[in-house]
Amino acid sequence: MMHGLAEHLSATLDQIRADGLEKPETVIASSQSGSVTVAGRQMVNLCANNYLGLADHPEVVEATIRATEKYGSGMASVRFICGTHELHKELEGAVARYLEKDDAILFGSCFDANGGIFETILGPEDAVISDTLNHASIIDGVRLSKARRYRFHTSDMDDLRLQLQAADDDGARFKLIVTDGVFSMDGFIANLPEICDLAEDYRAAVLIDECHATGHLGDKGKGTPTLTGAGNRVDIISGTFGKTLGGAMGGFVAGPQPVVDLLRQRARPYLFSNALPPGVAAGALKAIEIAEQADDLRATLARNTARFRTAMTEAGFDLVPGETPIIPVMLHDAVKAQAMAQSLRDRGVLVSAFSFPVVPRDQARIRTQMSAALTDDNIGFAIDAFVGAGRELGVI
Ligand SMILES: *Cc1c(COP(=O)(O)O)cnc(C)c1O
């Protein structure tokens, strides 16, 4: 018996619907790719994090199947009891080598990686200085730590300096600056060179979340440190296998040896949650191997991004400027963004509208994401659909 709790939850759900904030789920009946099958219909997909198109890459799928056949469906144990497989050690080695760090540690997701790191490496004497636009998993992870919290306005280096100074004035022992490498809602890149300069001035460490960068941005897909020239001045990197690197699941932290070693001893999402299935680890290993060599796929992604951006700008849409495959189309109004998304879906283009509280109230948008899996025809079809829907709704 729920004694009234179920009715209370129903009322909350009614309110979510009444506010127009319900998030319906689109059911996909195909593999994840440039186009997908929804309710028996092919749709061009502009909202997956499948930047290089590796989610259904034959070699990634093959590696996953092979490892599953050989090693079974899973480890049925956390890592430190009897859940550490050879493939886990191989994958940790591959991540560390790829991102040029001492070592790496796997988590069930990047949400877990970010959930475990702050509490583990910082104490109450320490300070964490966090960008206001950071991902929810960083916000939650920072909340779980006992360190003092300081927030700086997104990418505002003057404010970052003020917050570092405030942490010093408050007597912080160690300071850690944390930022997304690429901000997922706007698609812009963190100002890593200046962040690292300030970190040096104030003797702070730097942690970045590379979920929207690893595999597709920078030289060999090594992410924003190589793209911005900050290189190994960035100390710690968290990331995911659930986006560019195969799209399955799993997260990681790569960094200095003592960071990785202490996470193995203390990080709660690592200690108290099941190990990644061997098949998933094998798929991620193959995805890293492919991504590192995939200059062709990165070129296709860049070409698709440039073409869509140019055509949409010429058509009169209001885009957030940027250079990543995340291209937000601004509608500024939640109702209009919903109507636009619906019209695009009716026309065969799968997109997602974002409104408050995911973005500020007057910044409702459709976030499009480019992929190397999109064909020239897919991109042309999507542009035509946007122009048709935009005219129908008086957006352009
Ligand atoms: C997707 C994402 C995560 C979460 O990654 P999962 O592996 O799906 O848990 C964390 N941080 C950022 C910036 C993300 O975009």
Tab-separated table of C-alpha atoms and ligand atoms in Angstrom:
chain	number	residue	atom	x	y	z
A	1	MET	CA	0.000	0.000	0.000
A	2	MET	CA	1.304	3.408	-0.964
A	3	HIS	CA	-0.931	5.386	1.446
A	4	GLY	CA	-1.418	8.373	-0.850
A	5	LEU	CA	2.121	8.551	-2.273
A	6	ALA	CA	1.042	7.262	-5.717
A	7	GLU	CA	-1.714	9.934	-5.966
A	8	HIS	CA	0.800	12.590	-4.971
A	9	LEU	CA	3.172	11.426	-7.735
A	10	SER	CA	0.322	11.432	-10.278
A	11	ALA	CA	-0.433	15.051	-9.397
A	12	THR	CA	3.243	15.934	-9.938
A	13	LEU	CA	3.113	14.242	-13.346
A	14	ASP	CA	-0.065	16.163	-14.247
A	15	GLN	CA	1.737	19.388	-13.403
A	16	ILE	CA	4.740	18.432	-15.577
A	17	ARG	CA	2.348	17.798	-18.488
A	18	ALA	CA	0.393	21.009	-17.844
A	19	ASP	CA	3.661	22.993	-17.907
A	20	GLY	CA	4.512	21.478	-21.287
A	21	LEU	CA	7.666	19.955	-19.798
A	22	GLU	CA	6.941	16.277	-20.344
A	23	LYS	CA	9.699	14.411	-22.177
A	24	PRO	CA	8.105	11.752	-24.374
A	25	GLU	CA	10.385	8.952	-25.597
A	26	THR	CA	10.750	8.100	-29.275
A	27	VAL	CA	10.889	4.333	-29.804
A	28	ILE	CA	13.532	3.282	-32.326
A	29	ALA	CA	13.264	-0.067	-34.075
A	30	SER	CA	16.584	-0.056	-35.953
A	31	SER	CA	20.238	0.400	-35.121
A	32	GLN	CA	21.393	3.928	-34.255
A	33	SER	CA	22.585	5.631	-37.450
A	34	GLY	CA	22.158	8.591	-39.816
A	35	SER	CA	18.600	7.425	-40.320
A	36	VAL	CA	16.510	5.312	-37.972
A	37	THR	CA	13.190	3.471	-38.062
A	38	VAL	CA	10.430	4.985	-35.931
A	39	ALA	CA	6.920	3.479	-36.040
A	40	GLY	CA	7.737	1.740	-39.328
A	41	ARG	CA	9.044	4.927	-40.917
A	42	GLN	CA	12.592	5.989	-41.865
A	43	MET	CA	13.656	9.253	-40.248
A	44	VAL	CA	16.844	11.285	-40.641
A	45	ASN	CA	18.377	11.440	-37.168
A	46	LEU	CA	19.779	14.779	-35.990
A	47	CYS	CA	19.853	14.119	-32.245
A	48	ALA	CA	22.201	11.222	-31.486
A	49	ASN	CA	25.641	11.601	-29.869
A	50	ASN	CA	26.881	9.224	-32.562
A	51	TYR	CA	29.367	11.744	-33.966
A	52	LEU	CA	31.566	9.339	-35.965
A	53	GLY	CA	28.783	6.837	-36.641
A	54	LEU	CA	30.491	4.046	-34.677
A	55	ALA	CA	27.334	2.893	-32.861
A	56	ASP	CA	26.622	0.305	-35.580
A	57	HIS	CA	30.149	0.013	-37.024
A	58	PRO	CA	30.581	-3.623	-38.159
A	59	GLU	CA	33.972	-4.009	-36.432
A	60	VAL	CA	32.662	-2.600	-33.127
A	61	VAL	CA	29.647	-4.914	-33.291
A	62	GLU	CA	31.866	-7.875	-34.202
A	63	ALA	CA	34.251	-7.204	-31.284
A	64	THR	CA	31.288	-6.999	-28.899
A	65	ILE	CA	29.821	-10.285	-30.164
A	66	ARG	CA	33.165	-12.128	-30.109
A	67	ALA	CA	33.950	-11.102	-26.537
A	68	THR	CA	30.433	-11.944	-25.380
A	69	GLU	CA	30.637	-15.409	-26.966
A	70	LYS	CA	34.022	-16.040	-25.412
A	71	TYR	CA	33.509	-14.496	-21.960
A	72	GLY	CA	29.767	-14.504	-21.362
A	73	SER	CA	27.311	-11.718	-20.685
A	74	GLY	CA	28.932	-10.155	-17.645
A	75	MET	CA	31.141	-10.363	-14.579
A	76	ALA	CA	28.486	-10.582	-11.846
A	77	SER	CA	30.888	-8.804	-9.513
A	78	VAL	CA	32.328	-5.423	-8.720
A	79	ARG	CA	35.903	-4.927	-9.876
A	80	PHE	CA	37.703	-5.474	-6.554
A	81	ILE	CA	36.005	-8.737	-5.602
A	82	CYS	CA	36.207	-10.893	-8.744
A	83	GLY	CA	35.013	-8.573	-11.524
A	84	THR	CA	38.276	-7.421	-13.096
A	85	HIS	CA	38.716	-8.948	-16.544
A	86	GLU	CA	41.745	-8.781	-18.836
A	87	LEU	CA	39.647	-6.644	-21.198
A	88	HIS	CA	39.126	-4.038	-18.443
A	89	LYS	CA	42.872	-3.704	-17.948
A	90	GLU	CA	43.374	-3.509	-21.716
A	91	LEU	CA	40.709	-0.802	-22.059
A	92	GLU	CA	42.122	1.237	-19.163
A	93	GLY	CA	45.532	1.038	-20.812
A	94	ALA	CA	44.087	2.098	-24.178
A	95	VAL	CA	42.258	5.124	-22.708
A	96	ALA	CA	45.381	6.267	-20.823
A	97	ARG	CA	47.575	5.899	-23.905
A	98	TYR	CA	44.999	7.610	-26.194
A	99	LEU	CA	44.543	10.597	-23.875
A	100	GLU	CA	48.234	10.667	-22.897
A	101	LYS	CA	47.719	10.238	-19.149
A	102	ASP	CA	49.474	8.025	-16.577
A	103	ASP	CA	46.532	5.700	-16.154
A	104	ALA	CA	42.740	5.405	-16.422
A	105	ILE	CA	39.902	3.788	-14.461
A	106	LEU	CA	36.548	2.558	-15.809
A	107	PHE	CA	33.108	3.347	-14.404
A	108	GLY	CA	29.631	2.135	-15.352
A	109	SER	CA	28.994	5.551	-16.922
A	110	CYS	CA	30.510	9.020	-17.020
A	111	PHE	CA	27.693	10.035	-14.680
A	112	ASP	CA	29.256	7.622	-12.181
A	113	ALA	CA	32.784	8.826	-12.955
A	114	ASN	CA	31.785	12.420	-12.193
A	115	GLY	CA	29.745	11.204	-9.231
A	116	GLY	CA	32.777	9.547	-7.665
A	117	ILE	CA	35.741	11.774	-8.326
A	118	PHE	CA	35.185	14.968	-6.299
A	119	GLU	CA	34.297	13.230	-3.037
A	120	THR	CA	37.342	10.984	-3.454
A	121	ILE	CA	40.084	13.473	-4.217
A	122	LEU	CA	38.944	16.578	-2.281
A	123	GLY	CA	38.361	17.149	1.422
A	124	PRO	CA	36.587	19.892	3.413
A	125	GLU	CA	39.782	22.010	3.387
A	126	ASP	CA	39.722	22.102	-0.426
A	127	ALA	CA	37.856	24.123	-3.064
A	128	VAL	CA	36.192	23.166	-6.326
A	129	ILE	CA	35.620	25.958	-8.839
A	130	SER	CA	32.973	24.908	-11.358
A	131	ASP	CA	31.579	26.448	-14.574
A	132	THR	CA	27.874	27.315	-14.188
A	133	LEU	CA	26.956	25.424	-17.383
A	134	ASN	CA	28.635	22.159	-16.334
A	135	HIS	CA	26.777	18.891	-16.862
A	136	ALA	CA	24.319	17.667	-14.213
A	137	SER	CA	26.649	14.795	-13.258
A	138	ILE	CA	29.400	17.280	-12.332
A	139	ILE	CA	26.949	19.362	-10.303
A	140	ASP	CA	25.801	16.254	-8.419
A	141	GLY	CA	29.371	14.974	-7.967
A	142	VAL	CA	30.490	18.330	-6.563
A	143	ARG	CA	27.520	18.291	-4.171
A	144	LEU	CA	28.614	14.904	-2.845
A	145	SER	CA	32.081	16.195	-1.964
A	146	LYS	CA	32.846	18.083	1.228
A	147	ALA	CA	34.979	20.651	-0.602
A	148	ARG	CA	33.904	24.300	-0.636
A	149	ARG	CA	32.074	25.188	-3.846
A	150	TYR	CA	32.667	28.196	-6.065
A	151	ARG	CA	30.932	28.779	-9.404
A	152	PHE	CA	32.131	30.931	-12.274
A	153	HIS	CA	29.925	32.307	-15.071
A	154	THR	CA	30.344	30.104	-18.074
A	155	SER	CA	33.705	30.633	-19.795
A	156	ASP	CA	34.082	34.004	-18.005
A	157	MET	CA	37.796	34.168	-17.195
A	158	ASP	CA	37.494	37.333	-15.088
A	159	ASP	CA	34.941	35.587	-12.902
A	160	LEU	CA	37.103	32.449	-12.732
A	161	ARG	CA	39.978	34.611	-11.443
A	162	LEU	CA	37.669	36.175	-8.823
A	163	GLN	CA	36.481	32.769	-7.655
A	164	LEU	CA	40.039	31.404	-7.450
A	165	GLN	CA	40.977	34.448	-5.389
A	166	ALA	CA	37.938	33.925	-3.162
A	167	ALA	CA	38.958	30.303	-2.598
A	168	ASP	CA	42.458	31.460	-1.661
A	169	ASP	CA	41.070	34.148	0.660
A	170	ASP	CA	38.973	31.450	2.341
A	171	GLY	CA	42.174	29.475	2.954
A	172	ALA	CA	41.676	26.612	0.502
A	173	ARG	CA	44.351	23.898	0.778
A	174	PHE	CA	43.969	22.532	-2.775
A	175	LYS	CA	41.879	23.999	-5.625
A	176	LEU	CA	40.336	22.134	-8.558
A	177	ILE	CA	38.849	23.910	-11.587
A	178	VAL	CA	36.240	21.821	-13.411
A	179	THR	CA	34.658	22.449	-16.805
A	180	ASP	CA	32.996	20.627	-19.670
A	181	GLY	CA	35.426	20.495	-22.626
A	182	VAL	CA	32.443	21.067	-24.935
A	183	PHE	CA	29.191	22.413	-23.464
A	184	SER	CA	26.452	20.069	-24.572
A	185	MET	CA	23.541	22.516	-24.914
A	186	ASP	CA	25.411	25.294	-26.785
A	187	GLY	CA	28.225	23.360	-28.417
A	188	PHE	CA	30.968	25.827	-27.547
A	189	ILE	CA	34.450	24.846	-26.430
A	190	ALA	CA	35.931	25.730	-23.035
A	191	ASN	CA	38.734	28.293	-23.072
A	192	LEU	CA	41.293	25.749	-21.898
A	193	PRO	CA	44.489	27.747	-22.579
A	194	GLU	CA	43.320	30.615	-20.353
A	195	ILE	CA	41.840	28.265	-17.769
A	196	CYS	CA	45.222	26.510	-17.574
A	197	ASP	CA	47.035	29.876	-17.311
A	198	LEU	CA	44.818	30.861	-14.373
A	199	ALA	CA	45.268	27.423	-12.854
A	200	GLU	CA	49.015	27.977	-12.943
A	201	ASP	CA	48.736	31.498	-11.461
A	202	TYR	CA	46.587	30.228	-8.603
A	203	ARG	CA	48.179	26.771	-8.210
A	204	ALA	CA	44.945	24.946	-9.054
A	205	ALA	CA	44.440	21.570	-10.765
A	206	VAL	CA	42.214	21.262	-13.870
A	207	LEU	CA	39.594	18.581	-14.589
A	208	ILE	CA	37.595	18.511	-17.829
A	209	ASP	CA	34.615	16.407	-18.926
A	210	GLU	CA	35.197	15.348	-22.528
A	211	CYS	CA	31.952	13.465	-23.245
A	212	HIS	CA	31.174	15.645	-26.295
A	213	ALA	CA	34.767	15.735	-27.568
A	214	THR	CA	36.726	12.496	-27.164
A	215	GLY	CA	36.969	10.620	-30.454
A	216	HIS	CA	35.858	13.351	-32.845
A	217	LEU	CA	37.529	16.659	-31.887
A	218	GLY	CA	41.210	17.542	-32.027
A	219	ASP	CA	44.154	15.700	-33.570
A	220	LYS	CA	43.327	11.954	-33.809
A	221	GLY	CA	40.138	12.716	-31.846
A	222	LYS	CA	42.085	13.264	-28.622
A	223	GLY	CA	39.644	16.024	-27.676
A	224	THR	CA	39.723	19.658	-26.613
A	225	PRO	CA	43.227	19.632	-25.010
A	226	THR	CA	44.767	18.962	-28.452
A	227	LEU	CA	42.193	21.131	-30.267
A	228	THR	CA	42.903	24.196	-28.106
A	229	GLY	CA	46.619	23.599	-27.619
A	230	ALA	CA	46.222	23.214	-23.842
A	231	GLY	CA	47.614	19.680	-24.186
A	232	ASN	CA	48.733	17.985	-20.998
A	233	ARG	CA	48.284	21.142	-18.939
A	234	VAL	CA	44.834	19.623	-18.354
A	235	ASP	CA	45.390	17.282	-15.414
A	236	ILE	CA	42.340	15.021	-15.274
A	237	ILE	CA	39.843	13.970	-17.965
A	238	SER	CA	36.497	12.238	-17.529
A	239	GLY	CA	34.636	10.818	-20.495
A	240	THR	CA	32.211	8.239	-21.860
A	241	PHE	CA	32.042	5.260	-24.216
A	242	GLY	CA	28.350	6.070	-24.698
A	243	LYS	CA	28.810	8.780	-27.307
A	244	THR	CA	31.495	8.870	-30.033
A	245	LEU	CA	33.384	5.810	-28.738
A	246	GLY	CA	30.843	3.207	-29.819
A	247	GLY	CA	27.683	4.524	-28.182
A	248	ALA	CA	27.233	1.542	-25.825
A	249	MET	CA	28.023	2.590	-22.274
A	250	GLY	CA	30.710	3.077	-19.689
A	251	GLY	CA	32.725	6.008	-18.407
A	252	PHE	CA	36.282	6.687	-17.365
A	253	VAL	CA	38.641	9.002	-15.542
A	254	ALA	CA	42.168	9.411	-16.969
A	255	GLY	CA	44.858	11.283	-15.078
A	256	PRO	CA	47.874	11.157	-12.775
A	257	GLN	CA	48.626	7.766	-11.183
A	258	PRO	CA	47.683	8.720	-7.591
A	259	VAL	CA	44.287	10.056	-8.764
A	260	VAL	CA	43.458	6.798	-10.563
A	261	ASP	CA	44.845	4.641	-7.739
A	262	LEU	CA	42.863	6.465	-5.052
A	263	LEU	CA	39.656	6.270	-7.137
A	264	ARG	CA	40.131	2.470	-7.214
A	265	GLN	CA	40.283	2.457	-3.409
A	266	ARG	CA	37.643	5.025	-2.552
A	267	ALA	CA	35.249	5.998	-5.381
A	268	ARG	CA	31.846	4.738	-4.306
A	269	PRO	CA	30.300	4.229	-7.793
A	270	TYR	CA	33.407	2.115	-8.625
A	271	LEU	CA	33.466	0.098	-5.413
A	272	PHE	CA	29.760	-0.609	-5.148
A	273	SER	CA	28.588	-1.118	-8.735
A	274	ASN	CA	29.004	-3.968	-11.217
A	275	ALA	CA	31.954	-4.117	-13.645
A	276	LEU	CA	31.414	-3.341	-17.347
A	277	PRO	CA	30.447	-6.437	-19.391
A	278	PRO	CA	33.436	-7.854	-21.359
A	279	GLY	CA	31.513	-7.366	-24.633
A	280	VAL	CA	31.030	-3.663	-23.910
A	281	ALA	CA	34.723	-3.302	-23.007
A	282	ALA	CA	35.762	-5.057	-26.231
A	283	GLY	CA	33.464	-2.797	-28.288
A	284	ALA	CA	34.905	0.319	-26.636
A	285	LEU	CA	38.474	-0.920	-27.269
A	286	LYS	CA	37.682	-1.369	-30.952
A	287	ALA	CA	35.984	2.041	-31.088
A	288	ILE	CA	39.099	3.760	-29.684
A	289	GLU	CA	41.275	1.921	-32.213
A	290	ILE	CA	38.992	3.063	-35.064
A	291	ALA	CA	38.546	6.633	-33.764
A	292	GLU	CA	42.283	7.206	-33.485
A	293	GLN	CA	42.702	6.401	-37.206
A	294	ALA	CA	39.444	8.006	-38.379
A	295	ASP	CA	40.618	11.203	-40.055
A	296	ASP	CA	38.223	10.317	-42.909
A	297	LEU	CA	35.200	10.136	-40.596
A	298	ARG	CA	36.251	13.351	-38.835
A	299	ALA	CA	36.502	15.040	-42.249
A	300	THR	CA	32.992	13.826	-43.164
A	301	LEU	CA	31.681	15.091	-39.825
A	302	ALA	CA	33.307	18.497	-40.373
A	303	ARG	CA	31.931	18.683	-43.925
A	304	ASN	CA	28.387	17.802	-42.749
A	305	THR	CA	28.677	20.367	-39.946
A	306	ALA	CA	29.852	23.145	-42.295
A	307	ARG	CA	27.195	22.387	-44.906
A	308	PHE	CA	24.301	22.312	-42.423
A	309	ARG	CA	25.512	25.447	-40.628
A	310	THR	CA	25.925	27.422	-43.853
A	311	ALA	CA	22.592	26.360	-45.371
A	312	MET	CA	20.654	27.018	-42.153
A	313	THR	CA	22.255	30.450	-41.720
A	314	GLU	CA	21.487	31.348	-45.337
A	315	ALA	CA	17.879	30.196	-44.824
A	316	GLY	CA	17.585	32.748	-42.016
A	317	PHE	CA	17.684	30.556	-38.906
A	318	ASP	CA	19.205	31.889	-35.684
A	319	LEU	CA	22.069	29.494	-34.810
A	320	VAL	CA	24.371	29.597	-31.811
A	321	PRO	CA	27.804	30.271	-33.358
A	322	GLY	CA	30.414	27.570	-32.927
A	323	GLU	CA	32.711	25.006	-34.458
A	324	THR	CA	31.530	21.700	-32.991
A	325	PRO	CA	28.940	19.288	-34.465
A	326	ILE	CA	26.412	20.564	-31.902
A	327	ILE	CA	24.334	23.162	-33.772
A	328	PRO	CA	21.532	24.720	-31.702
A	329	VAL	CA	18.689	26.313	-33.684
A	330	MET	CA	17.264	29.039	-31.443
A	331	LEU	CA	13.481	29.505	-31.244
A	332	HIS	CA	13.537	31.400	-27.897
A	333	ASP	CA	10.039	30.172	-27.026
A	334	ALA	CA	9.137	26.732	-25.609
A	335	VAL	CA	5.823	26.422	-27.473
A	336	LYS	CA	7.406	27.397	-30.784
A	337	ALA	CA	10.310	24.981	-30.235
A	338	GLN	CA	7.869	22.134	-29.548
A	339	ALA	CA	5.798	22.981	-32.641
A	340	MET	CA	8.926	23.157	-34.775
A	341	ALA	CA	10.166	19.780	-33.499
A	342	GLN	CA	6.762	18.234	-34.207
A	343	SER	CA	6.617	19.678	-37.726
A	344	LEU	CA	10.137	18.339	-38.400
A	345	ARG	CA	9.169	14.904	-37.149
A	346	ASP	CA	6.091	14.948	-39.387
A	347	ARG	CA	8.460	15.697	-42.246
A	348	GLY	CA	10.713	12.756	-41.350
A	349	VAL	CA	13.476	14.434	-39.342
A	350	LEU	CA	14.088	13.324	-35.763
A	351	VAL	CA	15.063	16.259	-33.550
A	352	SER	CA	14.632	17.192	-29.923
A	353	ALA	CA	13.386	20.519	-28.517
A	354	PHE	CA	14.922	21.811	-25.281
A	355	SER	CA	13.277	24.337	-23.021
A	356	PHE	CA	13.322	25.399	-19.372
A	357	PRO	CA	14.728	24.069	-17.047
A	358	VAL	CA	17.293	22.411	-19.359
A	359	VAL	CA	18.065	25.851	-20.866
A	360	PRO	CA	17.061	29.347	-19.634
A	361	ARG	CA	13.409	30.335	-20.231
A	362	ASP	CA	14.003	32.606	-23.221
A	363	GLN	CA	16.480	30.238	-24.854
A	364	ALA	CA	14.248	27.393	-26.032
A	365	ARG	CA	15.841	25.638	-28.969
A	366	ILE	CA	16.186	22.614	-31.160
A	367	ARG	CA	19.629	21.141	-30.639
A	368	THR	CA	20.836	19.432	-33.787
A	369	GLN	CA	23.869	17.184	-33.786
A	370	MET	CA	25.800	16.252	-36.871
A	371	SER	CA	27.257	12.808	-37.530
A	372	ALA	CA	29.610	11.186	-40.006
A	373	ALA	CA	26.800	8.641	-40.466
A	374	LEU	CA	24.606	11.270	-42.176
A	375	THR	CA	24.727	10.971	-45.981
A	376	ASP	CA	24.673	13.992	-48.299
A	377	ASP	CA	21.040	13.072	-49.048
A	378	ASN	CA	20.228	12.952	-45.315
A	379	ILE	CA	21.666	16.459	-44.811
A	380	GLY	CA	19.858	17.876	-47.864
A	381	PHE	CA	16.599	16.294	-46.694
A	382	ALA	CA	17.031	17.773	-43.201
A	383	ILE	CA	17.750	21.274	-44.543
A	384	ASP	CA	14.649	21.146	-46.786
A	385	ALA	CA	12.533	19.989	-43.843
A	386	PHE	CA	13.825	22.833	-41.644
A	387	VAL	CA	13.076	25.401	-44.342
A	388	GLY	CA	9.560	23.965	-44.860
A	389	ALA	CA	8.775	23.828	-41.132
A	390	GLY	CA	10.372	27.243	-40.503
A	391	ARG	CA	8.213	28.899	-43.185
A	392	GLU	CA	5.073	27.111	-42.007
A	393	LEU	CA	5.592	28.392	-38.467
A	394	GLY	CA	6.832	31.852	-39.451
A	395	VAL	CA	10.259	31.282	-37.912
A	396	ILE	CA	12.056	32.344	-41.112
B	1	LIG	C1	26.550	12.484	-21.636
B	1	LIG	C2	27.325	13.224	-20.639
B	1	LIG	C3	27.652	12.658	-19.402
B	1	LIG	C4	27.120	11.335	-18.969
B	1	LIG	O1	27.755	10.287	-19.652
B	1	LIG	P1	27.170	8.806	-19.493
B	1	LIG	O2	28.328	7.922	-19.804
B	1	LIG	O3	26.034	8.699	-20.460
B	1	LIG	O4	26.714	8.667	-18.081
B	1	LIG	C5	28.465	13.370	-18.538
B	1	LIG	N1	28.945	14.586	-18.874
B	1	LIG	C6	28.632	15.174	-20.057
B	1	LIG	C7	29.175	16.527	-20.380
B	1	LIG	C8	27.802	14.516	-20.964
B	1	LIG	O5	27.474	15.111	-22.110
